[in-house]
Coordinates of C-alpha atoms in Angstrom, one line a residue:
M217 CA 0.4 6.0 30.0
S218 CA 3.5 8.0 30.9
Q219 CA 5.8 9.5 28.7
T220 CA 8.8 8.2 30.6
R221 CA 8.1 5.1 30.4
H222 CA 8.5 5.0 26.5
V223 CA 11.9 4.2 25.2
P224 CA 12.5 5.3 21.8
V225 CA 14.1 1.2 19.9
M226 CA 17.6 2.5 19.2
L227 CA 16.8 6.1 19.5
Q228 CA 20.6 6.9 19.2
R229 CA 21.7 5.3 16.0
C230 CA 18.9 6.3 13.9
L231 CA 19.9 9.6 15.3
D232 CA 23.7 9.1 14.3
L233 CA 22.5 7.6 10.7
L234 CA 20.8 11.3 10.3
A235 CA 23.2 13.4 11.7
P236 CA 25.9 13.5 9.0
A237 CA 22.9 14.9 6.4
L238 CA 21.4 17.3 9.2
E239 CA 24.8 19.1 10.5
A240 CA 25.8 19.9 7.1
P241 CA 25.8 23.2 7.2
G242 CA 23.1 25.3 4.8
P243 CA 22.0 28.3 3.6
Q244 CA 18.8 27.1 5.8
P245 CA 17.9 25.3 8.3
P246 CA 17.8 21.1 7.6
V247 CA 14.2 19.4 8.1
V248 CA 14.0 16.2 9.5
V249 CA 10.3 14.7 8.7
D250 CA 9.4 12.2 11.4
C251 CA 6.9 10.0 9.5
T252 CA 6.3 8.3 12.6
L253 CA 5.6 10.7 15.7
G254 CA 3.7 8.7 17.7
L255 CA 4.8 9.4 21.8
G256 CA 7.7 12.0 20.5
G257 CA 10.4 9.8 21.9
H258 CA 12.3 9.7 18.0
S259 CA 10.8 13.7 18.0
E260 CA 12.0 14.6 20.8
A261 CA 15.6 13.4 20.4
L262 CA 15.9 15.1 16.8
L263 CA 15.2 18.4 17.6
S264 CA 17.6 18.4 20.8
A265 CA 20.3 16.4 19.0
F266 CA 20.6 18.8 16.1
P267 CA 19.4 22.4 17.1
T268 CA 19.3 23.9 14.2
A269 CA 17.2 21.6 12.8
R270 CA 13.0 22.2 11.4
L271 CA 11.0 18.9 13.0
V272 CA 7.7 18.1 10.5
A273 CA 5.8 15.1 12.2
L274 CA 2.6 13.4 11.1
D275 CA 0.5 10.7 12.6
R276 CA -2.3 9.7 12.1
D277 CA -3.9 8.8 15.4
K278 CA -4.8 12.3 16.9
E279 CA -4.6 11.6 20.8
A280 CA -0.8 10.7 19.8
L281 CA -0.8 14.1 18.4
R282 CA -1.8 15.5 21.5
L283 CA 0.0 14.3 24.0
S284 CA 3.4 15.2 21.4
G285 CA 2.5 18.4 21.3
E286 CA 2.6 18.9 24.7
R287 CA 6.2 16.6 24.7
L288 CA 7.1 19.4 21.7
A289 CA 5.3 22.5 23.3
P290 CA 9.0 24.4 24.3
Y291 CA 10.5 23.5 21.4
G292 CA 7.9 26.5 19.5
D293 CA 7.4 26.8 16.6
R294 CA 11.4 24.8 15.4
A295 CA 8.0 21.7 15.9
T296 CA 5.0 21.3 13.4
L297 CA 3.0 18.2 13.7
V298 CA 0.2 16.8 11.1
H299 CA -2.4 15.3 11.4
A300 CA -1.5 12.5 8.3
V301 CA -0.5 9.3 7.3
Y302 CA 3.1 9.2 6.5
D303 CA 2.0 8.4 2.3
E304 CA 0.9 11.8 2.6
L305 CA 3.7 13.0 2.8
P306 CA 3.8 15.1 -0.4
E307 CA 1.2 16.5 0.2
V308 CA 2.2 18.3 3.7
L309 CA 5.5 19.3 2.3
D310 CA 3.8 21.0 -0.7
R311 CA 1.3 22.6 1.6
L312 CA 3.9 23.9 4.3
G313 CA 5.8 24.6 1.0
I314 CA 9.0 23.3 1.7
P315 CA 10.8 21.5 -1.8
K316 CA 12.9 19.5 -0.1
V317 CA 14.2 17.4 3.2
Q318 CA 17.6 16.2 4.4
G319 CA 16.2 13.9 7.0
V320 CA 13.9 11.5 7.2
L321 CA 12.0 8.3 10.4
F322 CA 10.2 6.2 9.8
D323 CA 9.8 3.7 13.3
L324 CA 6.4 1.6 11.3
G325 CA 4.6 -0.6 13.8
V326 CA 1.9 0.3 16.3
S327 CA 2.9 3.2 19.6
S328 CA 4.0 2.2 22.7
M329 CA 0.2 4.8 23.6
Q330 CA -1.5 3.0 21.1
L331 CA -0.7 -1.2 22.6
D332 CA -0.6 -0.1 26.4
E333 CA -4.1 2.0 26.0
S334 CA -6.4 -0.7 26.8
G335 CA -9.3 -0.2 25.0
R336 CA -7.5 0.4 20.9
G337 CA -7.7 -4.0 20.8
F338 CA -4.5 -3.8 19.5
A339 CA -3.3 -6.4 22.7
Y340 CA -3.5 -9.5 22.6
A341 CA -2.7 -10.6 26.0
R342 CA -5.9 -8.0 28.4
D343 CA -9.5 -7.9 26.7
A344 CA -10.8 -4.4 24.6
P345 CA -13.0 -4.0 22.8
L346 CA -11.5 -4.6 19.0
D347 CA -11.3 -1.3 17.0
M348 CA -6.8 -1.9 16.3
R349 CA -8.3 1.1 13.8
M350 CA -4.8 4.1 14.6
D351 CA -6.9 7.0 13.3
Q352 CA -10.7 5.8 15.3
T353 CA -12.3 8.3 12.7
T354 CA -12.6 6.2 10.1
G355 CA -12.8 2.9 8.5
M356 CA -13.1 -0.1 9.2
S357 CA -12.9 -1.4 12.9
A358 CA -11.0 -5.2 13.0
A359 CA -14.2 -6.7 15.1
E360 CA -15.7 -5.6 11.3
V361 CA -12.9 -8.0 9.6
L362 CA -13.9 -10.4 11.4
N363 CA -17.5 -10.1 11.7
T364 CA -18.6 -9.0 7.1
Y365 CA -15.1 -10.2 5.2
P366 CA -15.8 -13.2 3.5
P367 CA -13.9 -16.0 4.4
G368 CA -11.4 -17.0 1.7
E369 CA -11.3 -13.0 1.9
L370 CA -10.2 -14.2 5.9
V371 CA -7.6 -16.9 5.2
R372 CA -6.4 -14.9 2.4
I373 CA -5.5 -11.6 5.2
L374 CA -4.0 -14.6 8.3
R375 CA -1.7 -15.8 5.0
A376 CA -0.4 -12.6 3.4
Y377 CA 0.3 -10.0 7.0
G378 CA -0.1 -13.1 9.8
E379 CA 1.9 -15.6 7.8
E380 CA -0.2 -17.2 9.3
K381 CA 0.4 -21.4 8.4
Q382 CA -2.9 -22.5 9.7
A383 CA -4.9 -19.8 8.6
K384 CA -7.5 -21.9 7.2
R385 CA -8.8 -24.2 10.2
I386 CA -9.2 -20.2 12.3
V387 CA -11.1 -18.7 9.8
S388 CA -13.8 -21.9 10.5
A389 CA -13.7 -21.1 13.3
V390 CA -14.8 -17.8 13.2
V391 CA -17.0 -18.7 10.4
R392 CA -18.8 -21.0 13.1
E393 CA -18.9 -18.7 16.1
R394 CA -19.9 -15.0 14.9
E395 CA -22.7 -16.8 12.8
K396 CA -23.9 -17.3 16.7
E397 CA -22.8 -14.1 17.8
P398 CA -21.2 -11.6 16.4
F399 CA -16.8 -10.7 17.4
T400 CA -16.7 -7.9 19.8
N401 CA -13.4 -8.4 21.8
S402 CA -10.4 -9.4 22.0
A403 CA -10.4 -12.2 24.9
R404 CA -13.1 -14.9 22.6
L405 CA -11.1 -14.2 19.8
V406 CA -7.8 -15.0 21.2
E407 CA -9.4 -18.1 23.1
L408 CA -11.3 -19.2 19.3
I409 CA -7.6 -19.5 18.6
R410 CA -5.8 -21.2 20.9
E411 CA -8.9 -23.7 20.8
A412 CA -8.7 -24.0 16.9
L413 CA -5.4 -25.1 17.2
P414 CA -2.9 -28.2 17.0
Q415 CA -0.9 -28.4 19.3
A416 CA 2.0 -29.0 17.8
A417 CA 1.5 -25.0 16.1
M418 CA 0.7 -24.3 20.3
R419 CA 4.3 -24.6 21.6
T420 CA 5.8 -22.4 18.4
G421 CA 6.4 -18.9 18.3
G422 CA 4.7 -16.8 21.2
N423 CA 1.6 -15.6 22.2
P424 CA -1.1 -18.0 19.3
A425 CA -3.0 -15.5 18.7
K426 CA 0.0 -13.2 17.5
R427 CA 0.0 -13.3 13.8
T428 CA -4.1 -13.1 13.5
F429 CA -3.8 -9.6 15.2
Q430 CA -0.8 -8.3 13.3
A431 CA -3.2 -9.7 10.4
L432 CA -6.0 -7.6 10.6
R433 CA -4.5 -4.8 11.9
I434 CA -2.5 -4.6 9.1
E435 CA -5.7 -5.2 6.8
V436 CA -7.6 -2.6 9.2
N437 CA -5.4 0.1 9.1
G438 CA -3.7 -0.9 5.2
E439 CA -0.4 -0.3 5.9
L440 CA 1.3 -2.3 4.1
T441 CA -0.6 -0.8 1.2
V442 CA 0.2 3.0 2.5
L443 CA 4.2 1.5 2.8
E444 CA 4.1 1.0 -0.6
R445 CA 3.8 4.6 -1.8
A446 CA 5.3 6.7 1.7
I447 CA 9.0 4.2 1.4
P448 CA 8.8 6.5 -2.6
A449 CA 7.7 8.7 -1.8
A450 CA 10.1 9.4 0.6
V451 CA 13.4 8.6 -0.5
A452 CA 11.8 11.6 -3.4
A453 CA 11.1 14.2 -0.5
L454 CA 15.4 14.2 0.7
A455 CA 17.3 16.5 -0.9
V456 CA 21.3 15.7 -2.5
G457 CA 23.4 14.4 1.2
G458 CA 19.4 13.8 2.3
R459 CA 20.3 10.5 4.3
I460 CA 16.7 8.1 5.3
A461 CA 16.6 5.6 8.5
V462 CA 13.6 3.2 8.7
L463 CA 12.8 0.7 11.3
S464 CA 10.6 -2.1 11.0
Y465 CA 8.6 -4.9 12.9
Q466 CA 8.2 -7.4 11.3
S467 CA 9.9 -9.4 8.0
L468 CA 7.2 -8.3 5.2
E469 CA 7.7 -4.4 6.1
D470 CA 11.3 -5.6 5.9
R471 CA 10.6 -6.8 2.9
L472 CA 9.5 -3.9 1.5
V473 CA 12.0 -0.9 2.8
K474 CA 15.0 -3.7 1.3
Q475 CA 13.4 -3.4 -2.2
V476 CA 13.1 0.5 -2.0
L477 CA 16.3 1.1 -0.8
A478 CA 17.9 -1.4 -3.0
A479 CA 16.3 -0.1 -6.1
G480 CA 17.5 3.3 -5.2
A481 CA 20.6 2.0 -4.1
A482 CA 21.4 -0.1 -7.7
N483 CA 23.1 1.4 -11.6
T484 CA 19.1 1.3 -13.7
A485 CA 21.5 0.5 -17.2
P486 CA 20.9 -2.2 -20.1
P487 CA 24.1 -4.8 -19.8
G488 CA 27.1 -3.8 -21.4
L489 CA 27.2 -0.9 -21.7
P490 CA 30.8 0.6 -21.7
V491 CA 30.3 4.0 -19.6
V492 CA 26.5 4.2 -17.7
P493 CA 25.4 7.3 -18.1
E494 CA 24.5 9.9 -15.9
R495 CA 21.0 9.3 -15.5
Y496 CA 21.3 5.7 -14.3
Q497 CA 23.5 5.5 -11.8
P498 CA 22.2 4.6 -8.6
R499 CA 19.5 7.9 -6.2
L500 CA 20.9 6.2 -3.5
K501 CA 23.6 4.7 -0.8
L502 CA 22.3 2.1 1.4
L503 CA 24.1 3.4 4.6
T504 CA 23.3 -0.8 6.5
R505 CA 24.6 -3.9 5.6
G506 CA 21.5 -5.6 5.4
A507 CA 19.3 -4.7 7.9
E508 CA 20.8 -3.2 11.2
L509 CA 19.2 -4.1 14.8
P510 CA 19.2 -4.1 18.5
T511 CA 21.7 -4.5 20.9
E512 CA 21.6 -6.8 23.6
E513 CA 21.2 -5.1 25.6
E514 CA 18.5 -2.6 23.8
V515 CA 16.5 -5.8 23.7
A516 CA 17.1 -5.7 28.2
E517 CA 16.0 -2.2 28.7
N518 CA 13.3 -2.6 26.8
R519 CA 11.2 -5.6 25.2
R520 CA 9.8 -3.9 22.0
A521 CA 13.1 -3.3 21.2
A522 CA 14.0 -7.6 20.3
P523 CA 11.8 -7.7 16.7
A524 CA 13.1 -4.3 15.0
R525 CA 15.2 -3.7 12.1
L526 CA 17.4 -1.6 11.3
R527 CA 17.2 0.2 7.6
G528 CA 19.4 4.0 6.6
A529 CA 19.9 4.7 3.7
Q530 CA 21.6 8.3 1.6
R531 CA 20.4 10.6 -1.8
I532 CA 23.4 10.9 -3.6
R533 CA 22.2 12.5 -6.9
E534 CA 18.8 14.4 -8.9
D535 CA 16.7 11.9 -10.5
E536 CA 16.8 12.9 -14.2
R537 CA 13.8 15.6 -15.6

């Protein structure tokens, strides 16, 4: 996939949100973590916009690390790229001897490279092996999930992760078909979903396979479980004055991010205290009112920006020891 075509989502807004933390004078160069390196669009912009900053970038996809390594090579040792899942952030920082960071960026969901690389099976628009692993060196593929999970578990996944109302109907069709022949490719699954759904359900919300593919991808990569650990870990890694920006692409991710940031920004004192002691004061200040959306111009330029939701927060005090 050509790197020039890849347009990072809500790029300028992410830079603006992080800027006050990365431009503030300090004894050490500021450290910013890109938890989802992908093709390196956001990372390159961070290194270019904040010339004193040091970047630590994580990705579980070795191909993404290779391509981004070439792209970020001109920045030399200002960029440290690490093969890791983003909930491993505390271990990564510990290994690098970095106690606190000034900025953290998450750009969740599937990277453009994974969607555009036909062999990975993320996209329902073209036929490919049903893999969907972001790190192809480990774990179960989407085909294995479809072929081996009990029907009840498949229904739960489609409902919980795909918000698919027709989960039962789709799963009974899957179970019937997998007994004849195991699933290997995406086109057969797309076709089966089209045939399984009632006409009324086909008329709403784009490709009828979209929700099932999303659910399988989240299950295969443990995305929500990882995110549940990763956002609190990232907040904990922020120095006072440090900032976090998170781009989500579906309601389940956004809800989780909202809960963690809102909890950090809440006063946790028992009701009725005349003065709120320091330890109950909020640790975070929210920087966005609700979730910010991309502009119409940006969506016109980059259709993958359409579902994006951006939330930001600033660390305003240390945790109590």
